[in-house]
Coordinates of C-alpha atoms in Angstrom, one line a residue:
W1 CA -1.0 -17.5 15.3
E2 CA -2.4 -15.4 12.5
K3 CA -6.0 -14.4 11.6
M4 CA -7.3 -12.3 8.7
S5 CA -10.8 -10.7 8.4
S6 CA -12.6 -8.0 6.5
T7 CA -13.2 -4.8 8.4
K8 CA -16.6 -5.9 9.9
T9 CA -17.0 -9.7 9.5
L10 CA -14.8 -12.8 9.4
L11 CA -13.8 -13.4 5.8
F12 CA -12.0 -16.7 6.2
P13 CA -10.8 -18.5 9.3
C14 CA -7.1 -18.9 8.5
H15 CA -5.1 -19.2 11.7
R16 CA -2.6 -21.3 13.6
R17 CA -2.3 -21.9 17.3
Y18 CA 0.8 -23.3 18.9
P19 CA 0.1 -25.1 22.2
T20 CA 3.9 -25.5 22.9
V21 CA 4.3 -21.7 22.6
E22 CA 1.4 -21.1 24.9
I23 CA 2.9 -23.4 27.5
R24 CA 6.2 -21.5 27.2
A25 CA 4.4 -18.2 27.6
E26 CA 2.7 -19.5 30.8
T27 CA 6.1 -20.5 32.1
F28 CA 7.9 -17.3 31.3
N29 CA 5.0 -14.9 32.3
G30 CA 4.1 -16.6 35.6
S31 CA 1.3 -14.8 37.5
T32 CA 1.1 -12.2 34.8
H33 CA 0.1 -14.7 32.1
V34 CA -3.1 -14.1 30.2
P35 CA -4.5 -17.2 28.4
V36 CA -5.3 -16.9 24.7
P37 CA -9.1 -17.0 24.3
S38 CA -11.1 -18.9 21.7
D39 CA -10.7 -17.8 18.1
S40 CA -14.1 -16.1 17.9
A41 CA -13.6 -14.4 21.3
F42 CA -10.1 -13.1 20.2
L43 CA -11.5 -11.8 16.9
K44 CA -14.3 -10.0 18.6
A45 CA -11.9 -8.4 21.1
L46 CA -9.4 -7.4 18.4
L47 CA -12.1 -5.8 16.1
F48 CA -13.3 -3.9 19.2
E49 CA -9.8 -2.7 20.0
L50 CA -9.2 -1.6 16.4
R51 CA -12.5 0.4 16.5
L52 CA -13.9 -1.7 13.7
V53 CA -17.0 -2.5 15.8
D54 CA -18.9 -0.2 18.3
D55 CA -16.8 2.7 17.1
H56 CA -19.7 5.1 17.8
I57 CA -19.5 4.2 21.6
F58 CA -17.0 5.9 23.8
V59 CA -15.0 3.4 25.8
K60 CA -12.6 4.9 28.2
H61 CA -9.8 2.4 28.1
R62 CA -9.9 2.4 24.3
D63 CA -10.9 5.9 23.2
T64 CA -9.3 8.3 25.8
C65 CA -7.2 10.9 24.1
T66 CA -4.3 10.1 26.6
R67 CA -3.9 6.8 25.0
I68 CA -2.2 7.3 21.6
N69 CA -0.9 4.2 19.9
H70 CA 2.6 4.8 18.5
S71 CA 2.9 1.5 16.7
S72 CA 0.9 -1.5 15.4
V73 CA 1.2 -3.2 18.8
Y74 CA -2.0 -3.4 20.9
S75 CA -3.3 -4.5 24.2
V76 CA -6.5 -6.5 23.6
R77 CA -8.9 -6.7 26.5
T78 CA -10.3 -10.3 27.0
E79 CA -12.2 -12.0 29.8
G80 CA -9.0 -13.4 31.1
G81 CA -7.2 -10.0 31.2
D82 CA -5.3 -7.7 28.8
L83 CA -3.6 -9.7 26.0
W84 CA -0.3 -8.0 25.1
P85 CA 1.6 -7.6 22.8
V86 CA -0.9 -8.2 19.9
L87 CA 0.7 -7.2 16.6
A88 CA -2.0 -6.2 14.1
F89 CA -2.4 -4.0 11.1
Q90 CA -4.8 -3.6 8.1
K91 CA -3.9 -4.0 4.5
S92 CA -6.3 -3.9 1.5
G93 CA -9.3 -4.6 3.7
L94 CA -7.8 -7.5 5.6
I95 CA -6.5 -7.6 9.2
Y96 CA -3.2 -9.4 9.8
A97 CA -2.4 -10.3 13.4
C98 CA -0.2 -12.4 15.6
L99 CA 0.6 -12.8 19.3
P100 CA 4.4 -12.9 19.8
L101 CA 6.0 -14.7 22.7
V102 CA 7.4 -12.6 25.5
E103 CA 10.2 -14.5 27.3
E104 CA 9.9 -12.6 30.6
T105 CA 7.2 -11.4 33.0
L106 CA 4.7 -8.9 31.6
E107 CA 4.6 -6.6 34.7
P108 CA 6.0 -4.0 34.2
R109 CA 5.7 -4.3 30.4
P110 CA 9.2 -4.6 28.8
P111 CA 10.2 -2.1 26.0
L112 CA 9.1 -3.2 22.6
L113 CA 12.6 -3.3 21.3
T114 CA 13.5 -6.1 23.8
V115 CA 10.7 -8.4 22.5
S116 CA 12.5 -10.3 19.8
G117 CA 9.3 -12.1 18.8
L118 CA 7.8 -8.8 17.5
S119 CA 10.3 -8.5 14.6
Q120 CA 9.8 -12.2 13.8
G121 CA 6.0 -11.9 13.9
L122 CA 6.1 -8.7 11.7
A123 CA 8.4 -10.5 9.1
L124 CA 6.0 -13.4 9.0
L125 CA 2.9 -11.2 8.6
L126 CA 4.6 -9.2 5.9
G127 CA 5.5 -12.4 4.1
I128 CA 1.8 -13.4 4.2
V129 CA 0.8 -10.0 2.9
D130 CA 3.2 -10.4 0.0
Y131 CA 1.7 -13.8 -0.7
I132 CA -2.0 -12.8 -0.5
S133 CA -2.0 -9.2 -1.9
P134 CA -1.5 -10.0 -5.6
S135 CA -4.8 -12.0 -5.5
R136 CA -6.8 -9.5 -3.5
K137 CA -9.2 -8.7 -6.4
N138 CA -9.7 -12.2 -7.7
E139 CA -11.8 -14.2 -5.2
A140 CA -11.2 -17.6 -6.8
E141 CA -7.5 -17.2 -6.9
M142 CA -7.5 -15.8 -3.4
S143 CA -9.5 -18.7 -2.0
A144 CA -7.0 -21.1 -3.6
K145 CA -4.1 -19.3 -2.0
I146 CA -5.9 -19.4 1.4
G147 CA -6.3 -23.1 1.1
Q148 CA -2.6 -23.5 0.4
L149 CA -1.6 -21.0 3.2
R150 CA -2.4 -23.6 5.9
Y151 CA 0.3 -25.9 4.6
L152 CA 2.7 -23.1 3.9
L153 CA 2.5 -22.0 7.5
I154 CA 3.5 -25.5 8.6
Q155 CA 6.7 -25.0 6.6
A156 CA 7.3 -21.3 7.5
C157 CA 6.5 -21.7 11.2
P158 CA 6.3 -25.3 12.2
L159 CA 6.7 -25.0 16.0
G160 CA 5.9 -21.3 16.5
T161 CA 9.2 -19.8 15.5
P162 CA 9.3 -18.4 12.0
L163 CA 12.0 -20.2 9.9
N164 CA 11.2 -18.7 6.5
T165 CA 9.1 -15.6 6.2
N166 CA 9.2 -15.5 2.4
I167 CA 5.9 -17.4 2.0
R168 CA 6.0 -17.2 -1.9
S169 CA 9.2 -19.1 -2.0
L170 CA 7.7 -22.2 -0.3
N171 CA 6.3 -25.2 -2.0
S172 CA 2.6 -25.5 -1.7
S173 CA 2.7 -29.3 -2.2
F174 CA 1.9 -31.1 1.0
D175 CA 4.2 -34.0 -0.1
D176 CA 7.3 -31.7 0.2
I177 CA 6.5 -30.3 3.7
Q178 CA 8.6 -32.8 5.6
E179 CA 11.7 -32.6 3.4
M180 CA 14.8 -31.4 5.3
P181 CA 17.9 -29.8 4.0
T182 CA 20.5 -32.4 2.8
D183 CA 23.2 -30.5 4.7
E184 CA 22.7 -30.4 8.5
N185 CA 24.4 -27.1 8.6
Q186 CA 22.0 -25.5 6.2
P187 CA 19.5 -23.2 8.1
A188 CA 15.8 -23.8 7.5
W189 CA 15.3 -20.4 5.9
R190 CA 17.6 -21.3 3.0
S191 CA 15.0 -23.3 1.0
N192 CA 17.4 -24.2 -1.8
T193 CA 21.1 -23.8 -2.8
Y194 CA 22.3 -21.5 -5.6
K195 CA 24.6 -22.7 -8.4
G196 CA 26.5 -20.1 -10.4
K197 CA 28.6 -17.0 -10.2
P198 CA 28.2 -15.3 -6.8
Q199 CA 26.4 -12.0 -6.7
V200 CA 24.9 -9.7 -4.1
N201 CA 22.3 -6.9 -4.8
V202 CA 21.5 -4.4 -2.0
C203 CA 19.0 -1.6 -2.2
I204 CA 18.3 1.0 0.5
T205 CA 14.8 2.5 0.2
E206 CA 14.0 5.5 2.3
K207 CA 10.5 6.9 2.5
V208 CA 9.7 10.4 3.8
K209 CA 6.3 11.2 5.3
C210 CA 5.5 14.9 5.9
M211 CA 2.8 17.2 7.1
Q212 CA 3.4 20.9 6.5
Y213 CA 1.0 23.7 7.7
D214 CA 2.9 27.0 7.2
K215 CA 1.4 28.2 10.5
R216 CA 3.1 29.8 13.5
D217 CA 1.1 27.9 16.0
V218 CA 1.3 24.5 14.3
A219 CA 4.7 22.8 13.8
D220 CA 5.5 21.0 10.6
V221 CA 6.3 17.3 11.1
W222 CA 8.1 14.7 9.1
Q223 CA 9.5 11.3 9.5
V224 CA 11.9 9.1 7.6
Y225 CA 11.9 5.3 7.6
G226 CA 14.0 3.0 5.6
A227 CA 14.4 -0.7 4.6
V228 CA 17.5 -2.5 3.3
N229 CA 16.6 -5.1 0.8
C230 CA 19.1 -7.9 -0.2
K231 CA 19.3 -10.6 -2.7
C232 CA 22.3 -12.9 -2.2
D233 CA 22.9 -15.5 -4.9
I234 CA 25.8 -17.4 -3.3
E235 CA 26.8 -21.1 -3.4
G236 CA 26.9 -23.1 -0.2
S237 CA 24.5 -24.4 2.4
A238 CA 25.2 -21.7 5.0
P239 CA 27.3 -18.8 3.5
N240 CA 28.4 -16.1 5.8
V241 CA 27.9 -12.5 4.7
T242 CA 28.7 -9.2 6.6
L243 CA 27.2 -6.0 5.3
S244 CA 27.8 -2.5 6.7
L245 CA 25.6 0.6 6.5
N246 CA 27.5 3.9 6.8
L247 CA 26.5 7.5 7.4
P248 CA 28.3 10.6 6.3
T249 CA 30.0 12.8 8.9
N250 CA 27.4 14.4 11.2
G251 CA 24.6 12.4 9.5
P252 CA 21.5 11.7 11.7
P253 CA 21.8 8.3 13.4
L254 CA 19.6 5.4 12.5
Q255 CA 17.0 4.5 15.1
D256 CA 14.3 1.9 15.9
I257 CA 16.4 -0.7 14.0
V258 CA 14.6 -4.0 13.5
V259 CA 16.7 -6.8 12.0
H260 CA 15.8 -10.0 10.0
H261 CA 16.0 -13.2 11.9
C262 CA 18.8 -14.4 9.7
V263 CA 21.2 -11.9 11.3
T264 CA 23.5 -13.9 13.5
S265 CA 24.7 -11.2 15.9
V266 CA 24.3 -7.5 16.4
D267 CA 25.8 -4.7 18.6
P268 CA 23.2 -4.1 21.4
A269 CA 23.9 -0.4 21.2
M270 CA 22.6 -0.4 17.7
L271 CA 19.2 -1.6 18.8
M272 CA 18.8 0.8 21.8
S273 CA 18.5 4.0 19.8
N274 CA 14.8 4.9 20.1
S275 CA 13.1 7.8 18.3
A276 CA 10.6 8.2 21.2
E277 CA 13.5 9.5 23.3
P278 CA 15.6 12.7 22.7
L279 CA 18.9 12.3 20.9
D280 CA 22.1 12.7 22.9
D281 CA 25.8 12.4 22.2
S282 CA 25.9 8.7 23.2
V283 CA 23.6 7.6 20.4
Y284 CA 25.2 4.9 18.2
N285 CA 25.9 6.4 14.8
G286 CA 27.6 3.5 12.9
P287 CA 28.9 1.9 11.0
Y288 CA 26.0 -0.6 11.4
K289 CA 27.3 -4.1 10.8
F290 CA 25.1 -7.0 10.0
P291 CA 26.6 -10.5 9.8
F292 CA 24.0 -12.9 8.4
I293 CA 23.3 -16.2 6.6
P294 CA 21.0 -15.0 3.8
P295 CA 17.8 -16.7 2.7
S296 CA 17.6 -18.0 -0.9
D297 CA 15.3 -15.2 -2.0
S298 CA 15.0 -11.5 -1.7
F299 CA 14.5 -10.2 1.8
N300 CA 14.6 -7.1 4.0
L301 CA 17.8 -7.2 6.1
C302 CA 16.6 -4.5 8.4
Y303 CA 14.2 -1.6 8.9
Y304 CA 15.0 1.8 10.6
T305 CA 13.8 5.3 11.2
S306 CA 15.8 8.6 11.5
Q307 CA 15.2 12.2 12.7
V308 CA 16.5 14.3 9.8
P309 CA 16.7 18.1 10.4
V310 CA 14.7 19.3 7.4
P311 CA 12.2 17.8 4.9
P312 CA 13.4 17.6 1.3
I313 CA 10.8 20.0 -0.2
L314 CA 9.3 22.9 1.7
G315 CA 6.0 24.1 0.5
C316 CA 3.2 26.7 1.0
Y317 CA -0.3 26.3 -0.2
Q318 CA -3.0 29.0 -0.1
L319 CA -6.6 28.5 -1.2
I320 CA -9.1 31.3 -0.9
E321 CA -12.8 31.2 -1.9
E322 CA -14.0 34.3 -3.6
G323 CA -17.6 34.0 -4.8
S324 CA -17.9 31.1 -7.2
Q325 CA -14.1 30.9 -7.8
L326 CA -11.2 29.6 -5.9
K327 CA -7.9 31.4 -5.9
I328 CA -4.9 29.1 -5.4
S329 CA -1.2 29.6 -4.9
V330 CA 1.5 27.0 -4.4
N331 CA 5.2 27.6 -3.7
L332 CA 7.7 24.8 -3.5
K333 CA 11.4 25.0 -2.6
L334 CA 13.9 22.2 -2.8
H335 CA 16.3 22.3 0.1
E336 CA 19.9 22.9 -1.1
S337 CA 21.2 19.7 0.6
I338 CA 18.9 17.5 -1.6
K339 CA 20.1 16.0 -4.8
N340 CA 18.4 17.8 -7.7
S341 CA 17.8 14.8 -9.9
F342 CA 14.4 13.2 -9.8
E343 CA 13.0 10.2 -11.6
Y344 CA 9.7 12.0 -11.3
C345 CA 8.3 14.9 -9.2
E346 CA 4.8 16.2 -9.3
A347 CA 2.3 18.0 -7.1
R348 CA -1.4 16.9 -7.1
I349 CA -4.0 19.3 -6.1
P350 CA -7.4 17.6 -5.5
F351 CA -10.7 19.5 -5.1
F352 CA -13.1 17.5 -2.9
N353 CA -16.9 17.9 -2.5
R354 CA -17.1 20.1 -5.6
G355 CA -18.2 19.6 -9.2
P356 CA -16.0 19.2 -12.2
I357 CA -13.5 22.1 -13.0
A358 CA -15.4 24.2 -15.5
Q359 CA -12.8 27.0 -15.9
L360 CA -9.1 27.2 -15.1
E361 CA -6.7 30.1 -15.5
Y362 CA -3.2 29.6 -14.2
K363 CA 0.5 30.5 -14.4
V364 CA 3.4 28.2 -13.6
S365 CA 7.0 29.3 -13.2
Y366 CA 8.3 25.9 -14.1
G367 CA 6.9 22.5 -15.4
Q368 CA 3.5 22.0 -16.8
L369 CA -0.1 21.7 -15.4
D370 CA -2.5 19.0 -16.5
L371 CA -6.2 18.5 -15.7
S372 CA -7.3 14.9 -14.8
R373 CA -9.9 13.2 -16.9
E374 CA -12.6 13.5 -14.2
K375 CA -11.7 17.2 -13.9
S376 CA -11.4 17.2 -10.1
L377 CA -7.6 17.1 -9.9
L378 CA -4.8 19.3 -11.0
V379 CA -1.5 17.6 -11.7
W380 CA 1.6 19.8 -11.7
V381 CA 4.4 18.0 -13.4
I382 CA 7.6 19.5 -12.2
G383 CA 9.8 16.9 -13.9
Q384 CA 13.2 15.6 -13.2
K385 CA 14.9 18.8 -11.9
F386 CA 14.1 22.0 -10.1
P387 CA 15.4 25.2 -11.7
K388 CA 18.7 26.8 -10.5
S389 CA 16.8 28.9 -8.0
L390 CA 15.4 25.6 -6.5
E391 CA 12.0 27.3 -6.3
V392 CA 8.8 26.8 -8.3
S393 CA 5.4 28.5 -8.1
L394 CA 1.8 28.1 -9.3
T395 CA -1.0 30.6 -9.2
G396 CA -4.5 30.4 -10.7
T397 CA -8.2 30.6 -10.4
V398 CA -10.6 27.7 -10.6
S399 CA -14.4 27.6 -11.0
F400 CA -16.6 24.5 -10.9
G401 CA -19.7 23.0 -12.5
T402 CA -22.4 20.9 -10.9
A403 CA -21.2 18.0 -8.7
G404 CA -21.9 14.5 -9.7
K405 CA -21.5 11.1 -8.0
E406 CA -18.2 10.4 -9.8
H407 CA -16.4 13.4 -8.2
P408 CA -14.4 12.8 -5.0
T409 CA -15.8 13.5 -1.6
D410 CA -14.0 13.8 1.7
Y411 CA -15.6 14.5 5.1
V412 CA -12.2 16.0 6.4
C413 CA -11.5 18.3 3.5
T414 CA -14.5 20.5 3.6
G415 CA -14.7 24.2 2.7
N416 CA -11.2 25.6 2.3
T417 CA -9.5 22.8 4.2
A418 CA -7.5 21.2 1.5
Y419 CA -4.0 20.0 0.7
V420 CA -1.4 19.5 -2.0
K421 CA 0.2 16.1 -2.2
L422 CA 3.7 15.6 -3.5
Y423 CA 4.9 12.5 -5.3
F424 CA 8.6 12.1 -6.1
R425 CA 11.5 9.6 -6.3
I426 CA 15.2 10.5 -6.1
P427 CA 17.4 7.7 -7.3
D428 CA 20.9 7.2 -5.8
F429 CA 20.1 9.3 -2.8
T430 CA 18.9 8.9 0.8
L431 CA 17.8 11.7 3.1
T432 CA 19.9 10.3 6.0
G433 CA 22.9 9.9 3.7
C434 CA 22.9 6.2 4.6
Y435 CA 24.8 4.1 2.0
V436 CA 26.4 0.7 1.5
D437 CA 30.1 0.6 1.0
Q438 CA 30.6 -2.2 -1.5
H439 CA 34.2 -2.7 -0.4
S440 CA 33.0 -3.4 3.1
I441 CA 30.8 -6.3 2.2
Q442 CA 32.5 -9.5 3.3
I443 CA 31.5 -12.8 1.7
F444 CA 33.2 -15.9 3.0
V445 CA 32.9 -18.1 -0.1
P446 CA 35.3 -18.9 -3.0
G447 CA 35.4 -16.6 -6.0
K448 CA 35.0 -12.9 -6.3
P449 CA 31.3 -12.0 -6.1
K450 CA 29.6 -9.3 -8.2
I451 CA 28.2 -6.6 -5.8
T452 CA 25.5 -4.1 -6.8
A453 CA 24.4 -1.4 -4.3
S454 CA 21.7 1.2 -4.9
R455 CA 19.6 3.5 -2.9
E456 CA 16.5 5.7 -3.4
L457 CA 14.3 8.3 -1.6
I458 CA 10.5 8.1 -2.2
S459 CA 7.7 10.3 -0.9
S460 CA 5.0 8.8 1.2
N461 CA 1.9 10.7 2.2
Y462 CA 3.7 14.0 1.7
L463 CA 1.0 16.7 2.4
I464 CA 1.0 20.5 2.4
W465 CA -2.1 21.9 3.9
N466 CA -3.9 25.1 3.0
S467 CA -2.5 27.7 5.4
K468 CA -5.7 29.9 4.9
A469 CA -7.9 27.3 6.6
P470 CA -7.7 25.3 9.9
A471 CA -5.7 22.2 9.7
P472 CA -8.0 19.2 10.3
M473 CA -5.6 17.4 12.6
V474 CA -2.1 17.5 14.0
Y475 CA 0.1 14.4 13.9
K476 CA 2.8 15.9 16.1
T477 CA 2.4 13.3 18.9
L478 CA 2.8 10.5 16.4
F479 CA 6.2 11.8 15.3
D480 CA 7.7 12.8 18.7

């Protein structure tokens, strides 16, 4: 079942409970079974576990530094015991949560990768996010959608097992809820049949997250995670498609793979590669084959992570305060293995807890430097290519006026603790080298389908901290 709330209070009670699933859980879990408490008790326990209430109080089982959560899966303490695994995350001020079924005993706790309900629950919650998010700032529209969501969940997850996680594709009319596919072989997640020329569109999107410190005693950390999005316009009630992901020779293997529930079979070795464990020669490195019966609408076939050897852009940021001025120096270098062709690439240098920039003197070796309208942010537009040297630099001095309420503040970035944030997108490129071989896509339907495959690399929270000040926190344990 699923519940959403604001960070402190219940915003709207939208949830579903499945008694049949709870009975199955009791049967599977035996003596380790923990009953699901009342809605209000669960919400209170979940907010406490997420540190959204009583966060000023130290609670050993929740706040000890030896307990670091590596995922969005939590153990929620209730009167009946610890409820696990609770899948929960925050998005735009709302909490999305569900309790997947574990089809085995809970002691000892099984590895997350073996709990198939987690990927199904995540897909369902992401479908609800996709349905709710566009109306987040319009209360009337959002209330209307929440009213419809109850009926949509009956279609999407009638008996506790998600059948269609694309909530937006469902019909909100209650009259249509009990309609069944005319073809008994048509899976429930194919809400309609396509008529026309067959075509398949596949896009691999990789995002790279990075923290660079330029310090001997603090290691830089980075992480790559990808998603394979598909849109299959194919005739037939249950068309079979097989898609393969390939890696270049010596490319880093894909890990933590989570597949869409429409995938009909998968090599178990593909799912066993875990980024929490060190790599060895036995790690599965492809090709990664996914046979599936596609939903009618766009969907993410799979998600993955990978441990790439180097980040795409190496940087060094130095900020020194001298009297009323700040001296800044930024050096960026594109690694030679990275495709030097960007849709956009820029470095943003924010100045927190200070007034507007009153005076700026600078020199850039490449690109152009712009000052934001509120005069608290420097935007260094590098453009679509790095120069032949693959290195760019910026130096300058900055002085500030009197601070006002409109200027950004940050309790972490105080004094000289500051960062540069990179934004970039490289089309037709992935950091892992992962690609889709169009010729390897098999579609067992009449006619020759049109196949389009694309890929992209996008920055995500790519920060370079000031090496002349103490780093505020180290995320190394979250990337290990």
